[in-house]
PDB file of C-alpha atoms in Angstrom:
ATOM      1  CA  MET A   1      -6.490 -22.527  -5.484  1.00 60.00           C
ATOM      2  CA  ALA A   2      -7.856 -19.255  -4.010  1.00 76.00           C
ATOM      3  CA  ASN A   3      -9.596 -16.857  -6.441  1.00 88.00           C
ATOM      4  CA  GLY A   4      -7.590 -13.770  -7.490  1.00 93.00           C
ATOM      5  CA  GLU A   5      -8.505 -10.196  -6.152  1.00 96.00           C
ATOM      6  CA  LEU A   6     -10.053  -7.559  -8.173  1.00 97.00           C
ATOM      7  CA  PHE A   7      -8.459  -4.074  -8.275  1.00 98.00           C
ATOM      8  CA  ILE A   8     -10.304  -1.083  -9.440  1.00 98.00           C
ATOM      9  CA  ILE A   9      -8.213   2.037 -10.631  1.00 97.00           C
ATOM     10  CA  SER A  10      -9.907   5.338 -11.616  1.00 96.00           C
ATOM     11  CA  ALA A  11      -8.692   8.975 -12.239  1.00 96.00           C
ATOM     12  CA  PRO A  12      -9.564  12.078 -13.941  1.00 93.00           C
ATOM     13  CA  SER A  13      -8.644  12.330 -17.660  1.00 88.00           C
ATOM     14  CA  GLY A  14      -5.000  13.204 -17.762  1.00 90.00           C
ATOM     15  CA  ALA A  15      -4.087  12.277 -14.389  1.00 93.00           C
ATOM     16  CA  GLY A  16      -1.468   9.733 -15.532  1.00 92.00           C
ATOM     17  CA  LYS A  17      -3.393   6.421 -14.767  1.00 94.00           C
ATOM     18  CA  THR A  18      -2.253   4.679 -17.842  1.00 91.00           C
ATOM     19  CA  THR A  19       1.322   5.256 -17.240  1.00 93.00           C
ATOM     20  CA  LEU A  20       1.227   3.947 -13.766  1.00 96.00           C
ATOM     21  CA  ILE A  21      -0.716   0.836 -14.645  1.00 96.00           C
ATOM     22  CA  ARG A  22       1.812   0.165 -17.348  1.00 94.00           C
ATOM     23  CA  ARG A  23       4.724   0.489 -15.090  1.00 96.00           C
ATOM     24  CA  LEU A  24       2.912  -1.861 -12.356  1.00 97.00           C
ATOM     25  CA  LEU A  25       2.470  -4.534 -15.218  1.00 96.00           C
ATOM     26  CA  SER A  26       5.942  -4.204 -16.490  1.00 96.00           C
ATOM     27  CA  SER A  27       7.503  -4.579 -13.010  1.00 96.00           C
ATOM     28  CA  THR A  28      10.284  -7.096 -12.665  1.00 94.00           C
ATOM     29  CA  ASP A  29       9.335  -7.714  -9.106  1.00 95.00           C
ATOM     30  CA  PRO A  30       8.486 -11.464  -8.674  1.00 93.00           C
ATOM     31  CA  ASP A  31       5.938 -10.279  -5.910  1.00 93.00           C
ATOM     32  CA  LEU A  32       4.070  -8.293  -8.636  1.00 95.00           C
ATOM     33  CA  ALA A  33       4.010 -11.081 -11.148  1.00 93.00           C
ATOM     34  CA  ASP A  34       0.993 -12.379 -12.998  1.00 92.00           C
ATOM     35  CA  ILE A  35      -1.264  -9.539 -12.665  1.00 96.00           C
ATOM     36  CA  ALA A  36      -4.063  -9.371 -15.516  1.00 96.00           C
ATOM     37  CA  PHE A  37      -5.258  -6.286 -16.978  1.00 96.00           C
ATOM     38  CA  SER A  38      -8.927  -6.244 -18.307  1.00 95.00           C
ATOM     39  CA  VAL A  39      -8.898  -4.579 -21.553  1.00 95.00           C
ATOM     40  CA  SER A  40     -12.182  -2.579 -21.832  1.00 94.00           C
ATOM     41  CA  TYR A  41     -14.523  -2.043 -24.707  1.00 96.00           C
ATOM     42  CA  THR A  42     -15.280   1.456 -26.090  1.00 96.00           C
ATOM     43  CA  THR A  43     -17.111   3.016 -29.030  1.00 97.00           C
ATOM     44  CA  ARG A  44     -14.448   5.883 -29.270  1.00 92.00           C
ATOM     45  CA  ARG A  45     -11.887   5.951 -32.141  1.00 91.00           C
ATOM     46  CA  PRO A  46      -8.514   4.675 -31.224  1.00 91.00           C
ATOM     47  CA  ARG A  47      -5.821   7.336 -30.731  1.00 85.00           C
ATOM     48  CA  THR A  48      -2.615   7.066 -32.790  1.00 83.00           C
ATOM     49  CA  SER A  49      -0.677   5.260 -30.168  1.00 81.00           C
ATOM     50  CA  GLU A  50      -3.510   2.886 -29.198  1.00 87.00           C
ATOM     51  CA  ARG A  51      -3.644  -0.874 -30.210  1.00 90.00           C
ATOM     52  CA  GLU A  52      -6.659  -2.950 -30.691  1.00 93.00           C
ATOM     53  CA  GLY A  53      -6.825  -5.673 -27.931  1.00 91.00           C
ATOM     54  CA  GLU A  54      -4.076  -4.076 -25.962  1.00 89.00           C
ATOM     55  CA  ASP A  55      -5.366  -0.625 -24.989  1.00 89.00           C
ATOM     56  CA  TYR A  56      -9.042  -1.280 -25.751  1.00 93.00           C
ATOM     57  CA  HIS A  57     -11.357  -3.372 -27.932  1.00 96.00           C
ATOM     58  CA  PHE A  58     -12.870  -0.571 -30.223  1.00 97.00           C
ATOM     59  CA  ILE A  59     -16.279  -1.540 -31.407  1.00 97.00           C
ATOM     60  CA  GLU A  60     -19.250   0.210 -32.992  1.00 96.00           C
ATOM     61  CA  GLU A  61     -21.983   1.565 -30.860  1.00 96.00           C
ATOM     62  CA  SER A  62     -24.548  -1.075 -32.399  1.00 96.00           C
ATOM     63  CA  ARG A  63     -22.298  -3.861 -31.136  1.00 97.00           C
ATOM     64  CA  PHE A  64     -21.815  -2.237 -27.729  1.00 97.00           C
ATOM     65  CA  ARG A  65     -25.705  -2.121 -27.403  1.00 96.00           C
ATOM     66  CA  GLU A  66     -26.078  -5.753 -28.352  1.00 97.00           C
ATOM     67  CA  MET A  67     -23.446  -6.700 -25.534  1.00 97.00           C
ATOM     68  CA  ILE A  68     -25.430  -4.602 -23.068  1.00 96.00           C
ATOM     69  CA  ALA A  69     -28.671  -6.410 -24.099  1.00 97.00           C
ATOM     70  CA  ALA A  70     -26.930  -9.782 -23.647  1.00 97.00           C
ATOM     71  CA  ASP A  71     -25.727  -8.829 -20.178  1.00 95.00           C
ATOM     72  CA  GLN A  72     -22.090  -9.300 -21.231  1.00 96.00           C
ATOM     73  CA  PHE A  73     -20.719  -6.288 -19.100  1.00 96.00           C
ATOM     74  CA  LEU A  74     -19.857  -6.308 -15.511  1.00 94.00           C
ATOM     75  CA  GLU A  75     -20.060  -2.690 -15.892  1.00 94.00           C
ATOM     76  CA  TRP A  76     -20.513  -0.066 -18.510  1.00 93.00           C
ATOM     77  CA  ALA A  77     -20.897   3.838 -18.799  1.00 87.00           C
ATOM     78  CA  GLU A  78     -21.194   6.720 -21.029  1.00 87.00           C
ATOM     79  CA  VAL A  79     -17.972   8.913 -20.546  1.00 80.00           C
ATOM     80  CA  HIS A  80     -17.000  11.779 -22.552  1.00 76.00           C
ATOM     81  CA  ASN A  81     -19.827  11.098 -25.194  1.00 84.00           C
ATOM     82  CA  ASN A  82     -18.432   7.576 -25.765  1.00 91.00           C
ATOM     83  CA  TYR A  83     -19.361   4.224 -24.253  1.00 93.00           C
ATOM     84  CA  TYR A  84     -17.006   2.085 -22.280  1.00 93.00           C
ATOM     85  CA  GLY A  85     -17.489  -1.146 -20.654  1.00 95.00           C
ATOM     86  CA  THR A  86     -15.834  -4.076 -18.832  1.00 95.00           C
ATOM     87  CA  ALA A  87     -16.727  -7.569 -20.228  1.00 96.00           C
ATOM     88  CA  ARG A  88     -17.541 -10.399 -17.522  1.00 95.00           C
ATOM     89  CA  ASP A  89     -15.490 -12.905 -19.685  1.00 93.00           C
ATOM     90  CA  ALA A  90     -12.442 -10.657 -19.402  1.00 89.00           C
ATOM     91  CA  VAL A  91     -12.516 -10.653 -15.488  1.00 95.00           C
ATOM     92  CA  GLU A  92     -14.148 -13.870 -13.990  1.00 94.00           C
ATOM     93  CA  PRO A  93     -11.980 -16.520 -15.625  1.00 95.00           C
ATOM     94  CA  ALA A  94      -8.873 -14.900 -14.570  1.00 95.00           C
ATOM     95  CA  LEU A  95     -10.058 -14.299 -10.942  1.00 95.00           C
ATOM     96  CA  ALA A  96     -11.092 -17.984 -10.971  1.00 94.00           C
ATOM     97  CA  ALA A  97      -7.603 -19.062 -12.070  1.00 94.00           C
ATOM     98  CA  GLY A  98      -6.127 -17.248  -9.054  1.00 92.00           C
ATOM     99  CA  ARG A  99      -4.985 -14.173 -10.916  1.00 95.00           C
ATOM    100  CA  ASP A 100      -5.368 -10.619  -9.510  1.00 96.00           C
ATOM    101  CA  VAL A 101      -7.120  -8.480 -12.095  1.00 97.00           C
ATOM    102  CA  ILE A 102      -6.886  -4.625 -12.785  1.00 97.00           C
ATOM    103  CA  LEU A 103      -9.928  -2.817 -14.003  1.00 97.00           C
ATOM    104  CA  ASP A 104      -9.108   0.866 -15.508  1.00 94.00           C
ATOM    105  CA  ILE A 105     -12.441   2.391 -15.169  1.00 93.00           C
ATOM    106  CA  ASP A 106     -14.084   5.698 -14.347  1.00 91.00           C
ATOM    107  CA  VAL A 107     -15.967   6.619 -11.343  1.00 92.00           C
ATOM    108  CA  GLN A 108     -19.436   5.492 -12.524  1.00 89.00           C
ATOM    109  CA  GLY A 109     -18.145   2.109 -13.584  1.00 91.00           C
ATOM    110  CA  ALA A 110     -16.293   1.760 -10.057  1.00 95.00           C
ATOM    111  CA  GLU A 111     -19.691   2.536  -8.348  1.00 94.00           C
ATOM    112  CA  ARG A 112     -21.330  -0.228 -10.328  1.00 93.00           C
ATOM    113  CA  VAL A 113     -18.647  -2.885  -9.693  1.00 95.00           C
ATOM    114  CA  LEU A 114     -18.505  -2.104  -6.019  1.00 96.00           C
ATOM    115  CA  SER A 115     -22.185  -2.660  -5.678  1.00 94.00           C
ATOM    116  CA  GLN A 116     -21.579  -6.180  -7.120  1.00 92.00           C
ATOM    117  CA  ARG A 117     -18.192  -6.843  -5.612  1.00 94.00           C
ATOM    118  CA  PRO A 118     -17.850  -4.830  -2.456  1.00 95.00           C
ATOM    119  CA  GLU A 119     -14.663  -7.023  -1.716  1.00 95.00           C
ATOM    120  CA  ALA A 120     -12.998  -5.267  -4.583  1.00 97.00           C
ATOM    121  CA  HIS A 121      -9.967  -2.978  -3.766  1.00 97.00           C
ATOM    122  CA  SER A 122     -10.393   0.650  -5.203  1.00 98.00           C
ATOM    123  CA  ILE A 123      -7.766   3.089  -5.784  1.00 98.00           C
ATOM    124  CA  PHE A 124      -8.217   6.676  -6.929  1.00 98.00           C
ATOM    125  CA  LEU A 125      -5.479   8.548  -8.719  1.00 97.00           C
ATOM    126  CA  MET A 126      -5.541  12.447  -8.269  1.00 96.00           C
ATOM    127  CA  PRO A 127      -3.608  15.168 -10.023  1.00 95.00           C
ATOM    128  CA  PRO A 128      -1.540  17.374  -7.795  1.00 94.00           C
ATOM    129  CA  SER A 129      -3.598  20.473  -8.785  1.00 95.00           C
ATOM    130  CA  TYR A 130      -6.073  21.926 -11.237  1.00 94.00           C
ATOM    131  CA  LEU A 131      -3.487  23.781 -13.100  1.00 94.00           C
ATOM    132  CA  ALA A 132      -1.273  20.664 -13.376  1.00 94.00           C
ATOM    133  CA  LEU A 133      -3.946  18.689 -14.837  1.00 93.00           C
ATOM    134  CA  ARG A 134      -4.908  21.403 -17.191  1.00 94.00           C
ATOM    135  CA  GLU A 135      -1.405  21.486 -18.456  1.00 92.00           C
ATOM    136  CA  ARG A 136      -1.138  17.836 -18.885  1.00 90.00           C
ATOM    137  CA  LEU A 137      -4.382  17.885 -20.916  1.00 91.00           C
ATOM    138  CA  ARG A 138      -2.781  20.422 -23.115  1.00 90.00           C
ATOM    139  CA  GLN A 139       0.366  18.843 -23.519  1.00 88.00           C
ATOM    140  CA  ARG A 140      -1.232  15.484 -24.800  1.00 83.00           C
ATOM    141  CA  GLY A 141      -2.452  17.567 -27.833  1.00 74.00           C
ATOM    142  CA  LEU A 142      -5.515  15.222 -28.095  1.00 74.00           C
ATOM    143  CA  ASP A 143      -8.235  17.737 -27.455  1.00 79.00           C
ATOM    144  CA  ASP A 144      -9.257  21.417 -28.397  1.00 83.00           C
ATOM    145  CA  PRO A 145      -9.648  24.016 -25.928  1.00 88.00           C
ATOM    146  CA  ASP A 146     -13.442  23.476 -25.495  1.00 89.00           C
ATOM    147  CA  GLU A 147     -13.061  19.688 -24.938  1.00 88.00           C
ATOM    148  CA  ILE A 148     -10.214  20.327 -22.291  1.00 90.00           C
ATOM    149  CA  ALA A 149     -12.611  22.742 -20.345  1.00 91.00           C
ATOM    150  CA  ARG A 150     -15.319  19.972 -20.483  1.00 89.00           C
ATOM    151  CA  ARG A 151     -12.908  17.382 -19.234  1.00 90.00           C
ATOM    152  CA  LEU A 152     -11.761  19.618 -16.322  1.00 92.00           C
ATOM    153  CA  ALA A 153     -15.316  20.016 -15.396  1.00 91.00           C
ATOM    154  CA  VAL A 154     -15.980  16.293 -15.469  1.00 90.00           C
ATOM    155  CA  SER A 155     -12.805  15.842 -13.273  1.00 92.00           C
ATOM    156  CA  LEU A 156     -14.041  17.983 -10.581  1.00 92.00           C
ATOM    157  CA  TRP A 157     -17.108  15.770 -10.245  1.00 92.00           C
ATOM    158  CA  GLU A 158     -14.890  12.715 -10.212  1.00 94.00           C
ATOM    159  CA  ILE A 159     -12.530  14.083  -7.489  1.00 95.00           C
ATOM    160  CA  ARG A 160     -15.525  14.823  -5.413  1.00 95.00           C
ATOM    161  CA  ARG A 161     -16.313  11.170  -5.369  1.00 94.00           C
ATOM    162  CA  TYR A 162     -12.996  10.267  -3.791  1.00 95.00           C
ATOM    163  CA  ARG A 163     -14.471   8.789  -0.520  1.00 95.00           C
ATOM    164  CA  LEU A 164     -16.058   5.905  -2.694  1.00 95.00           C
ATOM    165  CA  TYR A 165     -12.417   4.644  -2.777  1.00 97.00           C
ATOM    166  CA  GLU A 166     -10.418   2.577  -0.410  1.00 97.00           C
ATOM    167  CA  TYR A 167      -7.030   4.247  -1.420  1.00 98.00           C
ATOM    168  CA  VAL A 168      -5.928   7.688  -2.932  1.00 98.00           C
ATOM    169  CA  ILE A 169      -2.798   8.385  -4.666  1.00 98.00           C
ATOM    170  CA  ILE A 170      -1.847  12.096  -5.539  1.00 97.00           C
ATOM    171  CA  ASN A 171       0.259  11.829  -8.744  1.00 96.00           C
ATOM    172  CA  ASP A 172       2.689  14.644  -8.195  1.00 95.00           C
ATOM    173  CA  ASP A 173       5.681  12.672  -8.974  1.00 95.00           C
ATOM    174  CA  ALA A 174       5.346   9.608 -11.196  1.00 95.00           C
ATOM    175  CA  ASP A 175       8.038   7.453  -9.369  1.00 96.00           C
ATOM    176  CA  ARG A 176       6.574   8.021  -5.940  1.00 97.00           C
ATOM    177  CA  ALA A 177       3.150   7.448  -7.214  1.00 97.00           C
ATOM    178  CA  SER A 178       4.245   4.082  -8.924  1.00 97.00           C
ATOM    179  CA  ALA A 179       5.859   3.024  -5.610  1.00 97.00           C
ATOM    180  CA  ALA A 180       2.593   3.670  -3.733  1.00 98.00           C
ATOM    181  CA  LEU A 181       0.375   1.744  -6.242  1.00 98.00           C
ATOM    182  CA  ALA A 182       2.725  -1.152  -6.173  1.00 97.00           C
ATOM    183  CA  ALA A 183       2.798  -1.165  -2.281  1.00 97.00           C
ATOM    184  CA  ILE A 184      -1.097  -1.434  -2.354  1.00 97.00           C
ATOM    185  CA  PHE A 185      -0.687  -4.660  -4.442  1.00 96.00           C
ATOM    186  CA  LEU A 186       2.214  -5.973  -2.359  1.00 95.00           C
ATOM    187  CA  GLU A 187       0.289  -5.436   1.033  1.00 94.00           C
ATOM    188  CA  LYS A 188      -2.579  -7.480  -0.460  1.00 93.00           C
ATOM    189  CA  ARG A 189      -0.467 -10.289  -1.521  1.00 91.00           C
ATOM    190  CA  HIS A 190       1.405 -10.683   1.689  1.00 89.00           C
ATOM    191  CA  ARG A 191      -1.612 -10.995   3.998  1.00 90.00           C
ATOM    192  CA  LEU A 192      -1.873 -13.942   6.116  1.00 88.00           C
ATOM    193  CA  GLU A 193      -4.598 -15.698   4.166  1.00 85.00           C
ATOM    194  CA  ARG A 194      -2.764 -15.511   0.953  1.00 86.00           C
ATOM    195  CA  ALA A 195       0.513 -16.632   2.504  1.00 83.00           C
ATOM    196  CA  GLU A 196      -1.008 -19.705   3.969  1.00 85.00           C
ATOM    197  CA  PRO A 197      -0.312 -22.021   1.081  1.00 82.00           C
ATOM    198  CA  ALA A 198       3.411 -21.005   1.166  1.00 82.00           C
ATOM    199  CA  VAL A 199       3.684 -21.380   4.802  1.00 88.00           C
ATOM    200  CA  SER A 200       2.108 -24.695   4.809  1.00 87.00           C
ATOM    201  CA  SER A 201       4.511 -26.032   2.390  1.00 86.00           C
ATOM    202  CA  LEU A 202       7.348 -24.542   4.441  1.00 87.00           C
ATOM    203  CA  LEU A 203       6.094 -26.074   7.542  1.00 91.00           C
ATOM    204  CA  GLU A 204       5.829 -29.360   5.822  1.00 89.00           C
ATOM    205  CA  ASP A 205       9.520 -29.003   4.621  1.00 86.00           C
ATOM    206  CA  PHE A 206      10.739 -28.273   8.319  1.00 89.00           C
ATOM    207  CA  ARG A 207       8.722 -31.447   9.509  1.00 86.00           C
ATOM    208  CA  ASP A 208      10.286 -33.644   6.809  1.00 83.00           C
ATOM    209  CA  ARG A 209      13.699 -32.680   7.709  1.00 80.00           C
ATOM    210  CA  GLY A 210      13.366 -32.246  11.480  1.00 64.00           C
TER     211      GLY A 210
END
């Protein structure tokens, strides 16, 4: 069985990344089945709507540092004054089992993963404008004005790194952006090398019946 492929998805805070990933993972299209989502570890506190083990693994900073020392992370970074990391055991077994894996990580993490796994596919999700992003951050109701201003400043730095990525999607319409994200996965899954097993089986069927 061939290994699965690794997909990195990054975006500024508030750009809609979580929504698009959830849409992809809940797709009923059989060509988009069996995609694994790597649940990251973080030291920040969970938001009201977040669930342990589904959105993140929420741990204390001391435990996070222990995992760093034990080299248990494929990547980790400090983002918005909290630590985030991707555990190797959340990625490598799924890839070895032939499943495609999504990493929802920031630009720093993407750089680190791509330095180790240059074959990974990287996707950057952009907001349609500064004002649109600011409004989205305000409407979430999660941050005070100072924190929103800080996140917007970080967003500019992140957006300037877009050339690191293989694909860019501007999220000016959720339906269109979702279709674009799905199309990237579909394209990878229908390349010749991934179709070979199915084609070989089809050819055998024709030979048996010919």
